[in-house]
Coordinates of C-alpha atoms (C1' of nucleotides) in Angstrom, one line a residue:
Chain A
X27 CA -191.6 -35.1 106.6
X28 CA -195.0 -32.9 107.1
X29 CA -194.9 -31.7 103.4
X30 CA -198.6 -32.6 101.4
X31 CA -198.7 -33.1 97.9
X32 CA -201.0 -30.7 96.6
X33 CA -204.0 -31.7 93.5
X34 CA -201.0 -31.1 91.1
X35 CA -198.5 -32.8 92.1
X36 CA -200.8 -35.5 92.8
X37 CA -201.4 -35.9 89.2
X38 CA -197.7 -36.4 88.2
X39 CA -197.3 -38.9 91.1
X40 CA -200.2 -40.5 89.7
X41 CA -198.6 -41.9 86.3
X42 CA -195.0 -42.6 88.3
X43 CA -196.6 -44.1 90.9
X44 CA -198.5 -46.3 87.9
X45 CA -195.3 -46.5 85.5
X46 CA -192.9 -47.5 89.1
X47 CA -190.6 -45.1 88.0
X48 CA -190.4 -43.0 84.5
X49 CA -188.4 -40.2 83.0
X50 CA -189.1 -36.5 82.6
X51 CA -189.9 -37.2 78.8
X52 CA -192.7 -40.0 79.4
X53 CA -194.2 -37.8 82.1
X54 CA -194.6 -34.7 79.6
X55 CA -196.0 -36.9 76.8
X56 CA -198.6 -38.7 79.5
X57 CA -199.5 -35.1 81.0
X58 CA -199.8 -33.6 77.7
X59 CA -202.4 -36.0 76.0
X60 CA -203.9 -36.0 79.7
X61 CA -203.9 -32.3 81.0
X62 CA -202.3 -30.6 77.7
X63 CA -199.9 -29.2 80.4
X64 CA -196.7 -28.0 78.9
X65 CA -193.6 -29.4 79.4
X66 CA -192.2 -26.5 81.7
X67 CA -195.4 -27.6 84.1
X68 CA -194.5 -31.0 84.1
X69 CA -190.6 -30.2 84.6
X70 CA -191.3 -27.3 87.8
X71 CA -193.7 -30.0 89.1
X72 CA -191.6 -32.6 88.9
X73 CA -188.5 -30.3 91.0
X74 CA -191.2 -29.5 93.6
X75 CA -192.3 -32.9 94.5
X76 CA -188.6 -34.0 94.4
X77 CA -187.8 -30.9 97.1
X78 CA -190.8 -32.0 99.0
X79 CA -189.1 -35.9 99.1
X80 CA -192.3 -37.4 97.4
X81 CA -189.9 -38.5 94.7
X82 CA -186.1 -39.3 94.2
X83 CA -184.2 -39.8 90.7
X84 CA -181.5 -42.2 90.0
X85 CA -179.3 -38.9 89.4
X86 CA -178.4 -39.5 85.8
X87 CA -177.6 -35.9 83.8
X88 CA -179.7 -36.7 80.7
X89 CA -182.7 -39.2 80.8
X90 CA -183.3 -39.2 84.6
X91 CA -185.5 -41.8 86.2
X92 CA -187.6 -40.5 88.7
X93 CA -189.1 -42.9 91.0
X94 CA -191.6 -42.6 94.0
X95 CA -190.0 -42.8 97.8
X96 CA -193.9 -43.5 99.1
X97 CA -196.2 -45.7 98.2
X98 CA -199.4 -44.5 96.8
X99 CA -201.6 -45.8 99.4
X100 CA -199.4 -44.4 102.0
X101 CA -200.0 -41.0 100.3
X102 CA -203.3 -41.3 100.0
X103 CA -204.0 -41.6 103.9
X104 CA -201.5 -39.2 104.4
X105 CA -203.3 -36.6 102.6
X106 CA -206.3 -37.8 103.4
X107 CA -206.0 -37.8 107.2
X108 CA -204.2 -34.4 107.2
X109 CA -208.0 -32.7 105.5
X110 CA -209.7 -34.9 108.0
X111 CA -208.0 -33.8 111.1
X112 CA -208.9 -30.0 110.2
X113 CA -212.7 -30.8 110.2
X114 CA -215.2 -31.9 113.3
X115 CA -214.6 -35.5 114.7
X116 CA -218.1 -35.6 115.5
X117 CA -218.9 -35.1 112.5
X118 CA -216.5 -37.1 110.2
X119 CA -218.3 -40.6 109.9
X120 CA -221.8 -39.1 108.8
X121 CA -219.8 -37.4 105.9
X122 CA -217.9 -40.7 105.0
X123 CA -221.0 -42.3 105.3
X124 CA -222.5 -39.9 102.5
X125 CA -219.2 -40.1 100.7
X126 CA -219.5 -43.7 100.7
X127 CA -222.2 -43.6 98.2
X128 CA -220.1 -41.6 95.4
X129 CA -217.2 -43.5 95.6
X130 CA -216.8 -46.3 93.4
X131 CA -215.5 -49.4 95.2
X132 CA -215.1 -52.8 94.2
X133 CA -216.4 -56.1 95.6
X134 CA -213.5 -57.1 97.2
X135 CA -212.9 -53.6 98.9
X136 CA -216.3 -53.7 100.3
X137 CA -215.3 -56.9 101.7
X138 CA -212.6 -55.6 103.7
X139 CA -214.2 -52.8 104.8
X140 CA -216.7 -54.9 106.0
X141 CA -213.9 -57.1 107.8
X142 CA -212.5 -53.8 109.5
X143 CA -216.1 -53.2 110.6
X144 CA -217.1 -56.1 112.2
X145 CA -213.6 -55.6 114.3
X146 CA -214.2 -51.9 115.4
X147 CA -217.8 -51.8 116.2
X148 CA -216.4 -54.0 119.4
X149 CA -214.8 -51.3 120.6
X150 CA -216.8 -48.5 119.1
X151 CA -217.4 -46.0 121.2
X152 CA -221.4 -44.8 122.1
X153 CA -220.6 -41.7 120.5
X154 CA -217.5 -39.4 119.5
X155 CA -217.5 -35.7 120.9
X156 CA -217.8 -32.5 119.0
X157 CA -214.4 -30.6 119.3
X158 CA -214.7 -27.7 117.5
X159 CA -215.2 -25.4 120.9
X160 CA -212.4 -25.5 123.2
X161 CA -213.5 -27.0 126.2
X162 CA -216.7 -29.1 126.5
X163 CA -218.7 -28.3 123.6
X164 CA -222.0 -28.3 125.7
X165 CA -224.2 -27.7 122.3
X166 CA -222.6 -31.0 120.6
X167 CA -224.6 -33.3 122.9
Chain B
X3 CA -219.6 -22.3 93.3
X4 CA -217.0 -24.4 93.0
X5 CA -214.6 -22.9 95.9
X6 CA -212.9 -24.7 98.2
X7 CA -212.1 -23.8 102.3
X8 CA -208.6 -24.1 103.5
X9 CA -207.4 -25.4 106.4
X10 CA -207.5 -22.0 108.0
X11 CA -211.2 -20.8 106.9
X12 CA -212.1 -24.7 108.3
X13 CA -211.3 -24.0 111.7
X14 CA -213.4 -21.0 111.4
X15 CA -216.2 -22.5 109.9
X16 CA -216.3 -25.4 112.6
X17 CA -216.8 -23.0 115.2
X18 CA -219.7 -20.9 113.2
X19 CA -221.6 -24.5 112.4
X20 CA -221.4 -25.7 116.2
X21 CA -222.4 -22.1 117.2
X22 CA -225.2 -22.5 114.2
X23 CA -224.5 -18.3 114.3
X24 CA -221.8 -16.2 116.1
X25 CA -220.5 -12.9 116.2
X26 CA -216.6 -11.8 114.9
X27 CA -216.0 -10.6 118.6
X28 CA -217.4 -14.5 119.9
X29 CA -215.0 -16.1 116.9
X30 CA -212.5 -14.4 117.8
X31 CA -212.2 -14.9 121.7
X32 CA -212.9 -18.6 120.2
X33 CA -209.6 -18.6 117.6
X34 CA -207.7 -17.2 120.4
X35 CA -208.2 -19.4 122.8
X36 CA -207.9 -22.4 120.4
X37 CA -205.4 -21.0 118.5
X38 CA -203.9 -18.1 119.9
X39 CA -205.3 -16.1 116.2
X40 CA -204.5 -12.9 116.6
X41 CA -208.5 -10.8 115.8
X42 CA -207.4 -9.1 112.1
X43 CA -206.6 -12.5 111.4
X44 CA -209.9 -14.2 112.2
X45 CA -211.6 -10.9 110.5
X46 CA -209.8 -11.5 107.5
X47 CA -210.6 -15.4 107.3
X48 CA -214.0 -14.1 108.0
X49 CA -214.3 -11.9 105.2
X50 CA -212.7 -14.5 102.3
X51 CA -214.9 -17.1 104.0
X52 CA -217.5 -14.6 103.1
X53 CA -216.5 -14.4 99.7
X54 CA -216.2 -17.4 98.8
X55 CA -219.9 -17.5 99.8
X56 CA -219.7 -20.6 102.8
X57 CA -221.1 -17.8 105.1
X58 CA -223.6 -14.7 105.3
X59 CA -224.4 -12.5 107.5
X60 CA -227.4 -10.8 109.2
X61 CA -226.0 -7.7 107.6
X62 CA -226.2 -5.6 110.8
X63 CA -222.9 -2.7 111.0
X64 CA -222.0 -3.7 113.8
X65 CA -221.8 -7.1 115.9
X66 CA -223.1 -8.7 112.9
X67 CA -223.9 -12.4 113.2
X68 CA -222.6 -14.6 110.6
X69 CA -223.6 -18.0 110.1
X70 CA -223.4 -20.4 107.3
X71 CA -224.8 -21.1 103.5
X72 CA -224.0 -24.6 103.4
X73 CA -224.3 -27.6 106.1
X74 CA -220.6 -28.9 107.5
X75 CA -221.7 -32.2 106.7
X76 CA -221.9 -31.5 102.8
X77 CA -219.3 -28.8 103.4
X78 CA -217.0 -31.8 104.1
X79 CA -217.8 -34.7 101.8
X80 CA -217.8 -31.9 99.3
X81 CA -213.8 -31.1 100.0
X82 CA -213.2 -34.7 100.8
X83 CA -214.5 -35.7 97.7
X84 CA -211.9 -32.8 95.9
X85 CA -209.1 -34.3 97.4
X86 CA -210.0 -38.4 96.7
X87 CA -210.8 -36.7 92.9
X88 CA -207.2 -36.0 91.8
X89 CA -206.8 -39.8 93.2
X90 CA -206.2 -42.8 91.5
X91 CA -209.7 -44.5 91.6
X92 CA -208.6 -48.0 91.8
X93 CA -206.5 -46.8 95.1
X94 CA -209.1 -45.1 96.9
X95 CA -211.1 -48.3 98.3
X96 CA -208.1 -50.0 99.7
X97 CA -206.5 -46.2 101.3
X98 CA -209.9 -45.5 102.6
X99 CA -209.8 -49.0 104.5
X100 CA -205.8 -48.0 106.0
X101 CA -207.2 -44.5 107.2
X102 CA -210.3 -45.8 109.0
X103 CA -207.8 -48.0 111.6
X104 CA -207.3 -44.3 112.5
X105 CA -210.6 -42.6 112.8
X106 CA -212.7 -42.8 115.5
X107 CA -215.7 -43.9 114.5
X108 CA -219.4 -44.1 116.9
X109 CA -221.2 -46.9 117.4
X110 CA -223.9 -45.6 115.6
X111 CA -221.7 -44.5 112.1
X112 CA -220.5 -48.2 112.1
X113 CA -223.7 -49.9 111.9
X114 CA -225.1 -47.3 109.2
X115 CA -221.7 -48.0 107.1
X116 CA -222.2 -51.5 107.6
X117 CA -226.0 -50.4 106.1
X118 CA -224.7 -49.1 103.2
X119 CA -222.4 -51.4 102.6
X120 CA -224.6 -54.1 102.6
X121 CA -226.8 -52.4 99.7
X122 CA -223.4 -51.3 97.9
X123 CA -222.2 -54.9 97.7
X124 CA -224.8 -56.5 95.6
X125 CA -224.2 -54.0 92.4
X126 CA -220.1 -53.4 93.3
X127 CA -218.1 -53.8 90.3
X128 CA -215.4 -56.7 90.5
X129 CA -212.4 -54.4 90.0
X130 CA -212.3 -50.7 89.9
X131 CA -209.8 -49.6 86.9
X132 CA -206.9 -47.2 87.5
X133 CA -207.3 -44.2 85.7
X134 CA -203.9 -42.3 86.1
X135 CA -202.6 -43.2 82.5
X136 CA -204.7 -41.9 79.3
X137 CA -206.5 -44.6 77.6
X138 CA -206.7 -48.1 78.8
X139 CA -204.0 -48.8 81.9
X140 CA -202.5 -52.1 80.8
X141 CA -200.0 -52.0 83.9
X142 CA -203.2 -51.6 86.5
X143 CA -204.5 -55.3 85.8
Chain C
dA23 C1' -164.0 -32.5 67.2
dC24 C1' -168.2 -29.9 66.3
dC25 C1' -173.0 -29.1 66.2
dT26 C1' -177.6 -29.6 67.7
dA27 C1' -181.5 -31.2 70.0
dT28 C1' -183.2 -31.6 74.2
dA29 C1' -183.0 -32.7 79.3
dG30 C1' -182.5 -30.2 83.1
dT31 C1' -182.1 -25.3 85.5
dT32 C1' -183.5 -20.5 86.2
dT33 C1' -186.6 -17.1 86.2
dA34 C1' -191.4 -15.3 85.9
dC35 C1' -195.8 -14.0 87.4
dA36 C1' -200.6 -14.0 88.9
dT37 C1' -203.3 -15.8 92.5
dC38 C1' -204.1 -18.1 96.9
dT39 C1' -203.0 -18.8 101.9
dG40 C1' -201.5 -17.8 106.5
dT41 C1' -201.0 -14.3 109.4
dA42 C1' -201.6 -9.7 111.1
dG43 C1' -201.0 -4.4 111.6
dA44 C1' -203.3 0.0 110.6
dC45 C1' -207.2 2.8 109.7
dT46 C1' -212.2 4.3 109.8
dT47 C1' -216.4 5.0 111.5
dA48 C1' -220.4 4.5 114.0
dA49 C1' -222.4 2.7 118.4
dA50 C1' -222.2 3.2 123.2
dA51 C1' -220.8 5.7 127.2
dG52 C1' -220.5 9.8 129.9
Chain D
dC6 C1' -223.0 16.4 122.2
dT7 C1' -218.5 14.8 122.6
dT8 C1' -215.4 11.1 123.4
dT9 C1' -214.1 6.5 123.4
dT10 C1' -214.0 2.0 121.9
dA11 C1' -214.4 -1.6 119.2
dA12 C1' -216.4 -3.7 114.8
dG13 C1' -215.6 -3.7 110.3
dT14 C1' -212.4 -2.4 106.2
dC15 C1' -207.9 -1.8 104.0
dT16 C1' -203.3 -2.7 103.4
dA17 C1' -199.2 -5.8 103.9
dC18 C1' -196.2 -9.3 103.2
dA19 C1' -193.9 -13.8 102.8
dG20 C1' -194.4 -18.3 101.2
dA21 C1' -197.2 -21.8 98.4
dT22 C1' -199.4 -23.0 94.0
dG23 C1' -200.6 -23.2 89.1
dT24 C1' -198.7 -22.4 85.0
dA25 C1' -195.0 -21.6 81.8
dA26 C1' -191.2 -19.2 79.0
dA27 C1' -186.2 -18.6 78.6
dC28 C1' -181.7 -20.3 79.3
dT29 C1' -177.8 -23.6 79.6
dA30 C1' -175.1 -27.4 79.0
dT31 C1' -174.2 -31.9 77.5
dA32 C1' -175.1 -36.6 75.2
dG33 C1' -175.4 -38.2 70.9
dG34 C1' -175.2 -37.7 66.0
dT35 C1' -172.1 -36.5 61.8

DNA sequence: ACCTATAGTTTACATCTGTAGACTTAAAAG
DNA sequence: CTTTTAAGTCTACAGATGTAAACTATAGGT
């Protein structure tokens, strides 16, 4: 499946994703107090993600549970590495970097990501080439 | 301005910051050889990109050089930090750890990460709440 | 068994995106 | 000076997205 959830959608998968599964009616109520979306927003949303396979319901007529068929996380470097792979690779860790210092994180995350570090540098490349130009980009060196 | 690029106007945009300034008839031979972009359709990318103010131009009539209003680097952590915004913050830390296994990172990014992280540590919060329900998330704990 | 409220389905519509052909006009060539 | 060529502008069009009203049918109440 190559479909992306777009900012939208992300913000009704948000609440399933937290409630594990929920039906239409909680979703309205949570996006209305949240968004003041309408319920025919929250209802066309909710038939677009399930075409685009982000969600599946347990196919009651009335009362429908809708429940997530990815998890979060997965999501999130899905969508994530799909805006990343249209931008320069010689460019992507300086803007993490700066991103980095926006982004709230917790101890333990830090942790990790300190972990994962310690691994990669031991392979890390000298540097990663510009590939914006097709062919050698002579300018990127 | 609070406009975002697309995926399309990226690729053009990539090729303008490497070039640091370029001509429609340089992007074009560019697209088409990347890409296979037909010239109206890098013109019109060109002129929306234009619009949406990420590039000016010398203002010449013809053979005008373009050439950007904003650095990719900010460029990107500013549509990165778009996407990870309609995100569940508690999420981010530990789907920013999955996605760099993936990304190729220098030598150099690594050790100013592990820089950063280093200062980030000593004030990072414990646990970073969920914020995809309204009001207090008791499910997130 | 009948009514009603409401969950789910259809339709709507402006704007944005991806992709590109057609048209205009002035710079370059002869 | 006239012609040609190509850079820049306009128009096009299908599909995606944000946002929502209108319609339909049935589960649940009386």
């Amino acid at each position: 499946m190559n479909k992306i959830l777009t900012i939208s959608e992300w913000e009704i998968m948000r609440v399933i994703w937290t409630l594990g599964e929920a039906t239409s009616n909680q979703i309205i109520h949570i996006m209305y107090s949240k968004k003041k979306w309408q319920p025919s927003t929250v209802k066309t949303l909710l038939n677009r993600i399930l075409q685009k396979g982000f969600l599946k319901t347990n196919g009651a007529r009335r009362n429908r549970l809708y429940s997530p068929t990815i998890r979060e996380h997965d999501a999130m470097s899905q969508t994530l590495q799909t805006t990343i792979n249209s931008m320069c690779s010689m460019a992507i860790g300086s803007a993490l970097i700066d991103l980095f210092d926006d982004i709230p994180l917790s101890h333990s995350d830090i942790v990790k990501l300190q972990t994962l570090l310690t691994q990669k540098i031991k392979n890390a490349p000298e540097t990663i080439n510009c590939d914006c130009l097709p062919g050698d980009c002579e300018d990127c060196k």
